[in-house]
Tab-separated table of C-alpha atoms in Angstrom:
chain	number	residue	atom	x	y	z
A	99	UNK	CA	-22.849	2.653	-20.080
A	100	UNK	CA	-21.185	-0.777	-20.253
A	101	UNK	CA	-21.360	-3.983	-21.702
A	102	UNK	CA	-20.935	-7.276	-19.614
A	103	UNK	CA	-17.552	-7.951	-18.453
A	104	UNK	CA	-18.561	-11.232	-17.254
A	105	UNK	CA	-16.529	-14.653	-18.756
A	106	UNK	CA	-15.671	-18.281	-18.182
A	107	UNK	CA	-13.200	-18.582	-15.459
A	108	UNK	CA	-10.763	-20.179	-17.690
A	109	UNK	CA	-10.974	-17.057	-19.829
A	110	UNK	CA	-9.993	-14.518	-16.915
A	111	UNK	CA	-6.633	-12.793	-17.517
A	112	UNK	CA	-4.542	-11.992	-14.746
A	113	UNK	CA	-1.353	-9.761	-15.084
A	114	UNK	CA	1.189	-9.437	-12.442
A	115	UNK	CA	4.058	-7.488	-12.334
A	116	UNK	CA	7.271	-6.982	-10.141
A	117	UNK	CA	7.887	-10.635	-8.913
A	118	UNK	CA	4.770	-11.038	-7.094
A	119	UNK	CA	5.049	-14.050	-4.804
A	120	UNK	CA	4.394	-17.398	-6.236
A	121	UNK	CA	1.673	-18.285	-4.030
A	122	UNK	CA	-0.456	-15.634	-5.496
A	123	UNK	CA	0.174	-17.055	-8.470
A	124	UNK	CA	-0.431	-20.445	-7.878
A	125	UNK	CA	-3.774	-18.857	-6.251
A	126	UNK	CA	-5.110	-17.537	-9.184
A	127	UNK	CA	-4.073	-20.779	-11.517
A	128	UNK	CA	-6.180	-23.119	-8.667
A	129	UNK	CA	-9.212	-20.749	-9.671
A	130	UNK	CA	-8.567	-21.597	-13.541
A	131	UNK	CA	-7.228	-18.144	-14.287
A	132	UNK	CA	-4.750	-17.543	-16.761
A	133	UNK	CA	-1.871	-15.607	-15.382
A	134	UNK	CA	1.188	-13.462	-16.755
A	135	UNK	CA	4.089	-12.798	-15.038
A	136	UNK	CA	6.042	-10.194	-15.414
A	137	UNK	CA	10.003	-9.870	-13.286
A	138	UNK	CA	9.747	-6.138	-13.643
A	139	UNK	CA	7.812	-2.832	-13.604
A	140	UNK	CA	6.675	-1.471	-16.926
A	141	UNK	CA	6.538	2.063	-18.274
A	142	UNK	CA	3.721	3.809	-19.064
A	143	UNK	CA	3.849	3.317	-23.010
A	144	UNK	CA	4.450	-0.590	-21.992
A	145	UNK	CA	1.684	-0.885	-19.683
A	146	UNK	CA	-0.867	0.695	-21.814
A	147	UNK	CA	-0.290	-2.065	-24.526
A	148	UNK	CA	-0.039	-4.965	-21.779
A	149	UNK	CA	-3.219	-3.893	-19.867
A	150	UNK	CA	-5.173	-4.453	-22.821
A	151	UNK	CA	-7.603	-7.484	-22.474
A	152	UNK	CA	-6.919	-8.220	-18.697
A	153	UNK	CA	-9.407	-8.522	-16.040
A	154	UNK	CA	-6.797	-7.951	-13.337
A	155	UNK	CA	-3.713	-6.217	-12.415
A	156	UNK	CA	-1.263	-6.885	-9.588
A	157	UNK	CA	1.412	-4.618	-9.445
A	158	UNK	CA	4.257	-3.734	-6.338
A	159	UNK	CA	5.500	-0.347	-5.794
A	160	UNK	CA	7.555	0.303	-8.912
A	161	UNK	CA	4.590	0.149	-11.663
A	162	UNK	CA	2.282	3.691	-12.033
A	163	UNK	CA	-0.867	2.615	-13.111
A	164	UNK	CA	-2.184	6.401	-14.293
A	165	UNK	CA	-5.235	7.497	-15.702
A	166	UNK	CA	-3.929	6.956	-19.100
A	167	UNK	CA	-3.167	3.369	-18.532
A	168	UNK	CA	-6.604	2.699	-16.967
A	169	UNK	CA	-8.055	4.296	-20.101
A	170	UNK	CA	-6.814	1.734	-22.233
A	171	UNK	CA	-7.924	-1.319	-19.896
A	172	UNK	CA	-10.840	-1.972	-21.647
A	173	UNK	CA	-11.331	-5.357	-19.805
A	174	UNK	CA	-10.459	-4.301	-16.153
A	175	UNK	CA	-12.055	-5.742	-13.196
A	176	UNK	CA	-9.999	-4.737	-10.371
A	177	UNK	CA	-6.106	-3.800	-9.294
A	178	UNK	CA	-3.987	-5.163	-6.641
A	179	UNK	CA	-1.070	-3.372	-5.026
A	180	UNK	CA	0.801	-6.476	-3.233
A	181	UNK	CA	2.607	-3.837	-1.049
A	182	UNK	CA	0.993	-1.325	1.708
A	183	UNK	CA	1.029	1.945	-0.344
A	184	UNK	CA	-1.123	2.469	-3.126
A	185	UNK	CA	0.301	6.004	-4.334
A	186	UNK	CA	1.623	4.367	-7.328
A	187	UNK	CA	-2.341	3.768	-8.388
A	188	UNK	CA	-4.604	6.775	-9.448
A	189	UNK	CA	-7.606	5.668	-7.138
A	190	UNK	CA	-9.729	8.642	-8.406
A	191	UNK	CA	-9.115	7.339	-11.730
A	192	UNK	CA	-9.812	3.392	-11.252
A	193	UNK	CA	-12.970	4.465	-8.819
A	194	UNK	CA	-14.229	6.584	-12.353
A	195	UNK	CA	-13.550	3.595	-14.153
A	196	UNK	CA	-15.297	1.153	-11.633
A	197	UNK	CA	-12.281	-0.509	-10.672
A	198	UNK	CA	-11.776	-1.313	-7.127
A	199	UNK	CA	-8.181	-1.452	-5.739
A	200	UNK	CA	-7.092	-3.982	-3.196
A	201	UNK	CA	-3.377	-3.975	-1.089
A	202	UNK	CA	-1.755	-5.395	1.855
A	203	UNK	CA	-2.401	-2.999	4.674
A	204	UNK	CA	-0.256	-4.916	7.204
A	205	UNK	CA	0.942	-8.105	6.105
A	206	UNK	CA	4.716	-6.529	5.536
A	207	UNK	CA	4.513	-4.819	9.185
A	208	UNK	CA	6.567	-7.058	11.213
A	209	UNK	CA	9.247	-6.962	8.975
A	210	UNK	CA	9.645	-3.231	8.713
A	211	UNK	CA	9.340	-2.911	12.354
A	212	UNK	CA	12.097	-5.437	12.872
A	213	UNK	CA	14.256	-3.562	10.305
A	214	UNK	CA	13.924	-0.436	12.157
A	215	UNK	CA	15.023	-2.025	15.180
A	216	UNK	CA	18.028	-3.363	13.535
A	217	UNK	CA	18.584	0.127	11.927
A	218	UNK	CA	18.521	2.094	15.579
A	219	UNK	CA	20.974	-0.582	16.808
A	220	UNK	CA	22.958	-0.053	13.716
A	221	UNK	CA	23.146	3.822	14.211
A	222	UNK	CA	23.777	3.761	17.783
A	223	UNK	CA	26.936	1.692	17.884
A	224	UNK	CA	28.358	3.066	14.284
A	225	UNK	CA	28.329	-0.294	13.233
A	226	UNK	CA	27.949	0.582	9.167
A	227	UNK	CA	30.947	2.596	9.681
A	228	UNK	CA	33.073	0.136	11.717
A	229	UNK	CA	31.846	-2.969	9.220
A	230	UNK	CA	32.990	-1.084	6.160
A	231	UNK	CA	36.141	0.305	8.242
A	232	UNK	CA	37.399	-3.714	8.902
A	233	UNK	CA	36.496	-4.665	5.223
A	234	UNK	CA	39.191	-1.747	4.378
A	235	UNK	CA	41.265	-2.864	6.559
A	236	UNK	CA	41.111	-0.044	9.145
A	237	UNK	CA	41.131	-1.430	13.052
A	238	UNK	CA	39.355	1.407	14.786
A	239	UNK	CA	38.034	0.447	18.310
A	240	UNK	CA	36.045	3.047	19.930
A	241	UNK	CA	33.462	3.946	22.431
A	242	UNK	CA	32.874	7.824	21.334
A	243	UNK	CA	29.412	8.432	20.606
A	244	UNK	CA	28.024	4.683	21.115
A	245	UNK	CA	25.570	4.012	23.209
A	246	UNK	CA	23.010	1.297	24.385
A	247	UNK	CA	19.077	2.081	23.544
A	248	UNK	CA	18.176	0.766	26.969
A	249	UNK	CA	16.680	3.974	28.496
A	250	UNK	CA	16.408	6.038	25.260
A	251	UNK	CA	13.236	7.562	23.789
A	252	UNK	CA	11.910	6.362	20.664
A	253	UNK	CA	9.641	9.087	18.886
A	254	UNK	CA	7.480	7.385	16.565
A	255	UNK	CA	5.597	9.073	13.404
A	256	UNK	CA	2.466	7.410	12.383
A	257	UNK	CA	1.116	4.843	14.972
A	258	UNK	CA	-0.495	2.468	12.660
A	259	UNK	CA	0.325	-0.784	11.850
A	260	UNK	CA	3.729	-0.733	11.525
A	261	UNK	CA	4.175	2.008	14.300
A	262	UNK	CA	2.515	0.407	16.979
A	263	UNK	CA	4.521	-2.618	16.400
A	264	UNK	CA	7.777	-0.888	16.375
A	265	UNK	CA	6.552	0.514	19.644
A	266	UNK	CA	6.182	-3.133	21.200
A	267	UNK	CA	9.383	-3.986	20.154
A	268	UNK	CA	11.494	-0.851	21.167
A	269	UNK	CA	9.828	-1.351	24.961
A	270	UNK	CA	10.528	-5.315	24.990
A	271	UNK	CA	14.319	-3.641	24.383
A	272	UNK	CA	14.071	-0.662	27.613
A	273	UNK	CA	13.082	1.966	25.328
A	274	UNK	CA	10.823	4.740	26.469
A	275	UNK	CA	8.383	5.426	23.570
A	276	UNK	CA	6.234	8.560	22.523
A	277	UNK	CA	4.143	8.761	19.194
A	278	UNK	CA	2.232	11.397	17.236
A	279	UNK	CA	-0.626	10.544	14.847
A	280	UNK	CA	-3.009	13.098	13.215
A	281	UNK	CA	-5.844	10.644	14.754
A	282	UNK	CA	-5.916	9.404	18.772
A	283	UNK	CA	-4.537	5.916	18.880
A	284	UNK	CA	-4.449	3.265	21.838
A	285	UNK	CA	-1.244	3.313	23.314
A	286	UNK	CA	0.437	-0.116	23.732
A	287	UNK	CA	2.385	-0.793	26.835
A	288	UNK	CA	3.715	2.241	28.429
A	289	UNK	CA	3.951	4.325	25.003
A	290	UNK	CA	2.558	7.718	25.124
A	291	UNK	CA	0.554	9.716	22.630
A	292	UNK	CA	2.055	13.719	22.103
A	293	UNK	CA	-0.307	16.217	20.941
A	294	UNK	CA	2.034	17.713	18.127
A	295	UNK	CA	5.143	16.744	15.930
A	296	UNK	CA	6.869	19.111	17.589
A	297	UNK	CA	6.546	17.351	21.265
A	298	UNK	CA	7.942	14.225	19.187
A	299	UNK	CA	10.780	15.737	17.968
A	300	UNK	CA	11.907	17.829	20.610
A	301	UNK	CA	12.001	14.724	23.199
A	302	UNK	CA	12.845	11.753	20.996
A	303	UNK	CA	16.666	10.261	20.542
A	304	UNK	CA	15.691	8.558	17.665
A	305	UNK	CA	12.739	9.100	15.584
A	306	UNK	CA	11.139	6.882	13.060
A	307	UNK	CA	8.671	8.181	10.316
A	308	UNK	CA	5.504	5.724	9.052
A	309	UNK	CA	3.099	7.967	7.298
A	310	UNK	CA	1.558	7.724	4.181
A	311	UNK	CA	2.309	9.612	1.161
A	312	UNK	CA	-0.405	12.563	1.279
A	313	UNK	CA	-0.341	16.437	0.764
A	314	UNK	CA	-0.079	16.736	4.398
A	315	UNK	CA	2.810	14.850	4.557
A	316	UNK	CA	5.067	16.226	1.641
A	317	UNK	CA	8.210	17.200	3.126
A	318	UNK	CA	6.938	17.242	6.735
A	319	UNK	CA	10.767	16.911	7.969
A	320	UNK	CA	12.522	19.925	6.631
A	321	UNK	CA	15.174	22.378	7.880
A	322	UNK	CA	12.828	23.629	10.538
A	323	UNK	CA	12.127	19.974	11.918
A	324	UNK	CA	15.392	18.807	11.852
A	325	UNK	CA	16.321	22.092	13.838
A	326	UNK	CA	13.716	21.219	16.617
A	327	UNK	CA	15.245	17.404	17.023
A	328	UNK	CA	17.341	16.890	20.132
A	329	UNK	CA	21.175	17.422	19.140
A	330	UNK	CA	23.121	14.174	18.731
A	331	UNK	CA	19.694	12.316	17.897
A	332	UNK	CA	18.772	10.065	14.783
A	333	UNK	CA	16.143	10.199	11.905
A	334	UNK	CA	15.291	6.949	10.258
A	335	UNK	CA	12.511	7.285	7.309
A	336	UNK	CA	10.693	3.917	6.171
A	337	UNK	CA	7.391	5.487	4.846
A	338	UNK	CA	7.928	7.628	1.299
A	339	UNK	CA	10.591	9.248	0.149
A	340	UNK	CA	8.787	12.410	-0.213
A	341	UNK	CA	8.343	12.909	3.610
A	342	UNK	CA	11.899	14.394	4.246
A	343	UNK	CA	14.002	16.870	2.542
A	344	UNK	CA	17.199	15.439	2.194
A	345	UNK	CA	19.202	18.400	1.389
A	346	UNK	CA	18.004	19.397	4.768
A	347	UNK	CA	18.787	16.167	6.271
A	348	UNK	CA	22.513	16.350	4.731
A	349	UNK	CA	23.068	19.845	6.120
A	350	UNK	CA	21.650	18.324	10.020
A	351	UNK	CA	24.117	15.262	9.532
A	352	UNK	CA	27.304	17.531	7.933
A	353	UNK	CA	26.763	20.143	10.837
A	354	UNK	CA	26.826	17.360	13.769
A	355	UNK	CA	23.595	18.346	14.638
A	356	UNK	CA	22.273	14.851	14.014
A	357	UNK	CA	24.527	12.026	14.665
A	358	UNK	CA	22.845	9.644	12.089
A	359	UNK	CA	19.900	8.766	9.891
A	360	UNK	CA	18.957	5.363	8.187
A	361	UNK	CA	16.746	6.188	4.802
A	362	UNK	CA	15.111	3.469	2.843
A	363	UNK	CA	12.813	5.111	0.303
A	364	UNK	CA	13.571	8.090	-1.716
A	365	UNK	CA	12.029	11.078	-3.754
A	366	UNK	CA	12.512	9.221	-6.947
A	367	UNK	CA	13.455	5.268	-6.892
A	368	UNK	CA	14.828	3.696	-10.066
A	369	UNK	CA	12.355	1.047	-11.911
A	370	UNK	CA	14.893	-1.893	-11.752
A	371	UNK	CA	17.730	-2.903	-10.223
A	372	UNK	CA	20.795	-0.714	-11.030
A	373	UNK	CA	24.692	0.192	-10.649
A	374	UNK	CA	24.571	3.778	-11.031
A	375	UNK	CA	22.117	5.323	-8.588
A	376	UNK	CA	22.963	8.821	-6.691
A	377	UNK	CA	21.849	10.269	-3.738
A	378	UNK	CA	22.542	13.544	-1.720
A	379	UNK	CA	23.612	10.961	1.490
A	380	UNK	CA	25.642	8.735	-0.417
A	381	UNK	CA	29.249	8.450	1.425
A	382	UNK	CA	28.242	10.626	4.695
A	383	UNK	CA	29.278	8.763	8.159
A	384	UNK	CA	26.714	6.799	9.834
A	385	UNK	CA	24.164	7.058	7.548
A	386	UNK	CA	22.357	3.616	6.507
A	387	UNK	CA	20.814	3.842	2.716
A	388	UNK	CA	18.566	0.823	1.740
A	389	UNK	CA	17.010	0.315	-1.442
A	390	UNK	CA	13.382	0.395	-0.013
A	391	UNK	CA	13.566	-2.975	1.500
A	392	UNK	CA	11.556	-2.414	4.585
A	393	UNK	CA	8.914	-5.046	3.459
A	394	UNK	CA	11.088	-7.556	1.634
A	395	UNK	CA	11.247	-10.452	3.288
A	396	UNK	CA	10.276	-13.924	2.486
A	397	UNK	CA	7.979	-14.039	5.282
A	398	UNK	CA	6.258	-10.526	4.589
A	399	UNK	CA	6.028	-11.304	0.421
A	400	UNK	CA	4.015	-14.582	1.066
A	401	UNK	CA	1.872	-13.334	3.483
A	402	UNK	CA	1.016	-10.252	1.118
A	403	UNK	CA	0.685	-12.698	-1.646
A	404	UNK	CA	-1.802	-14.959	-0.005
A	405	UNK	CA	-3.836	-11.903	1.543
A	406	UNK	CA	-3.998	-9.602	-1.893
A	407	UNK	CA	-4.645	-12.856	-3.942
A	408	UNK	CA	-7.665	-14.402	-1.881
A	409	UNK	CA	-9.161	-10.471	-2.078
A	410	UNK	CA	-8.587	-10.447	-5.477
A	411	UNK	CA	-10.654	-13.826	-5.852
A	412	UNK	CA	-13.199	-12.726	-3.595
A	413	UNK	CA	-14.088	-9.983	-5.799
A	414	UNK	CA	-14.198	-11.749	-9.386
A	415	UNK	CA	-16.113	-14.749	-7.991
A	416	UNK	CA	-18.386	-13.015	-5.560
A	417	UNK	CA	-18.062	-9.412	-6.057
A	418	UNK	CA	-16.770	-8.646	-3.021
A	419	UNK	CA	-14.954	-5.245	-2.100
A	420	UNK	CA	-13.641	-5.955	1.890
A	421	UNK	CA	-10.313	-4.344	1.839
A	422	UNK	CA	-10.764	-2.206	-1.196
A	423	UNK	CA	-9.329	1.162	-0.713
A	424	UNK	CA	-11.309	2.946	-3.112
A	425	UNK	CA	-14.785	1.171	-3.112
A	426	UNK	CA	-17.419	0.689	-0.603
A	427	UNK	CA	-16.625	-2.372	1.129
A	428	UNK	CA	-19.283	-4.465	0.469
A	429	UNK	CA	-19.928	-8.112	0.780
A	430	UNK	CA	-22.877	-10.306	0.175
A	431	UNK	CA	-23.496	-14.061	1.053
A	432	UNK	CA	-24.847	-16.201	-1.684
A	433	UNK	CA	-28.305	-16.249	-1.446
A	434	UNK	CA	-29.727	-18.780	-3.574
A	435	UNK	CA	-28.146	-21.541	-6.055
A	436	UNK	CA	-31.003	-21.028	-8.284
A	437	UNK	CA	-30.295	-16.788	-8.809
A	438	UNK	CA	-28.059	-14.982	-11.082
A	439	UNK	CA	-25.967	-12.239	-9.262
A	440	UNK	CA	-25.424	-8.449	-10.663
A	441	UNK	CA	-22.968	-5.910	-10.170
A	442	UNK	CA	-23.507	-2.283	-10.420
A	443	UNK	CA	-21.251	0.538	-10.289
A	444	UNK	CA	-22.626	3.851	-10.621
A	445	UNK	CA	-22.335	7.481	-9.979
A	446	UNK	CA	-23.678	8.611	-6.542
A	447	UNK	CA	-26.716	11.068	-7.375
A	448	UNK	CA	-30.099	11.440	-6.187
A	449	UNK	CA	-32.656	8.655	-7.594
A	450	UNK	CA	-30.819	5.967	-8.434
A	451	UNK	CA	-31.812	3.534	-5.842
A	452	UNK	CA	-35.315	4.509	-6.582
A	453	UNK	CA	-34.736	3.315	-10.234
A	454	UNK	CA	-33.324	0.201	-9.889
A	455	UNK	CA	-35.548	-0.632	-7.252
A	456	UNK	CA	-38.169	-0.005	-10.282
A	457	UNK	CA	-36.661	-2.198	-12.376
A	458	UNK	CA	-36.297	-5.121	-9.755
A	459	UNK	CA	-39.931	-4.378	-8.328
A	460	UNK	CA	-41.589	-7.117	-10.597
A	461	UNK	CA	-39.013	-9.795	-10.060
A	462	UNK	CA	-37.730	-11.958	-7.452
A	463	UNK	CA	-34.923	-10.611	-5.528
A	464	UNK	CA	-33.202	-13.029	-3.014
A	465	UNK	CA	-30.704	-10.765	-1.838
A	466	UNK	CA	-29.445	-7.126	-2.288
A	467	UNK	CA	-27.157	-4.887	-0.772
A	468	UNK	CA	-25.805	-1.105	-1.892
A	469	UNK	CA	-22.983	1.050	-0.452
A	470	UNK	CA	-21.594	4.148	-1.482
A	471	UNK	CA	-18.902	6.770	-1.021
A	472	UNK	CA	-18.781	10.224	-2.090
A	473	UNK	CA	-18.822	9.538	-5.851
A	474	UNK	CA	-19.994	6.101	-6.498
A	475	UNK	CA	-22.436	3.738	-5.532
A	476	UNK	CA	-21.909	-0.148	-5.985
A	477	UNK	CA	-24.829	-2.482	-5.783
A	478	UNK	CA	-24.508	-6.336	-5.756
A	479	UNK	CA	-28.190	-8.208	-6.196
A	480	UNK	CA	-29.096	-11.474	-6.646
A	481	UNK	CA	-32.046	-12.067	-8.939
A	482	UNK	CA	-34.202	-15.116	-10.409
A	483	UNK	CA	-32.119	-16.602	-13.773
A	484	UNK	CA	-34.696	-15.934	-16.088
A	485	UNK	CA	-34.936	-12.292	-15.423
A	486	UNK	CA	-31.193	-11.392	-14.975
A	487	UNK	CA	-30.475	-10.768	-18.727
A	488	UNK	CA	-32.782	-8.115	-18.759
A	489	UNK	CA	-32.437	-6.924	-15.285
A	490	UNK	CA	-28.994	-6.272	-16.202
A	491	UNK	CA	-29.714	-4.397	-19.659
A	492	UNK	CA	-32.251	-2.496	-17.930
A	493	UNK	CA	-29.901	-1.274	-15.027
A	494	UNK	CA	-26.754	-1.023	-17.692
A	495	UNK	CA	-29.071	1.597	-19.444
A	496	UNK	CA	-29.500	4.014	-16.589
A	497	UNK	CA	-27.920	7.294	-17.087
A	498	UNK	CA	-26.070	6.931	-13.490
A	499	UNK	CA	-24.346	3.512	-14.467
A	500	UNK	CA	-20.708	3.163	-14.872
A	501	UNK	CA	-20.607	-0.870	-15.097
A	502	UNK	CA	-23.039	-3.393	-15.057
A	503	UNK	CA	-22.430	-7.334	-15.323
A	504	UNK	CA	-23.671	-10.383	-14.766
A	505	UNK	CA	-21.319	-12.270	-12.238
A	506	UNK	CA	-22.868	-15.769	-12.340
C-alpha cells in the first residue's frame, strides 16, 4: 500500500543521465519540473544514492536500472530510455514497483540504417584498410576482393523499424533483399521473407543483425551459423553485443571464410569514453569496429529527446501510458474540469475491479478505464472532487494495490 506521490509541478524532480538531448531538458523545464543533468552513466552504488527523492529518471544505454536501484527509488513515477533498447532496465522490477518504462522504438532507425549502408559499401571496397594504409604512407591500388554492391544479396535478420528501412535503402542501390524474422512481416518493395535464419545465412552476400537482447538471440550467431554463411561474405552487427560469438567470428575472418565484418555493439562496453578498450577483433583486416554509434546522430538524438520527453510528460501530467514497454497502454481524456483524477496500479488478481467499483458505487464518476497485463492492472478514474481523498484512501487500502495517487 502506498501513500500519495502527487506533487505540484515545480516540485517534480527529473534526473537525466548520459547527455540526454537538450530538447528533452527544455521540454521538462517548460513544464516547470526540476531537472538535474549528469553527462555520464552512474555505477549501481551511485545510482542508489541519486535516485532517492526523484520522480522520473531518463537514461540511455549505459546506466543500469537494477532491482537494487529501484528499491531505493522511494518517489519514482516513471523511467525513460532515450534509445531503442531497454535491456539495461529491470522491466519486471519496475512493473512490480508500479513504474512504467518508456523508450523510443523508431526515432533512430534511419540513422542505424544509413550506417549499415555506409558499412556495406566500406566493406565491399575495403575502404577501411585503404584509408589506414594511406595515412601510414602506403599506396596500394588494387581491385582484388573489391566489388560493387549492385546485384548482391543483403540478408536482414530482424525486419523491424531498422531492418525494414535498411531494406528500402539497399533496394534503391540495386541490392536483392531477403530477411528473416520470428513473426510474419510485410515485405517492403521486392524483399522476400525467408522461412529460417539458415536460409538467409546460406544465400546472403551481406548479413546484418537487428534483433533485441533476449534468451533466444543470445549467441544466435556462433561457429555453426558462421560456417553456413557463403564463403567471401560479410557480417554486420548493430543489434546487441550478446548476439554474436566474437571468438567464432574471429576464426571465420582469419581463416578467410568471411571477407570482412562490421561490429558496433559488444558483450561488455565501457560506461564512459576511454583509451584502453580491447576486443578480440582488433587489428584484423577489413573489420570495422565502432563504439555503439548506430543511433548517434544529432538528428536521431533530437528526435528521441522529443519523443521520449513527450511520453514522460503525458504520463506525469495525465497518467497516459501509451508507448510504455512494461505497462498496459492506457490514455483517458480529461472528462470534466470539476473532477479529480486517481491513478491506481494493482496486482492483477480476481476481484479487484469488483472491489474498486464497490468503492466508486456511491459517487459521481465522469471517466474510468482499466487495462491489465499478466501481472498488473492499471486504473485511471475521474471522480468528483469532494470524494477524491476518500476514494484514494479506500483504493490504496485494498490488499491488491501497489500504488495509488491523486494526479490532479
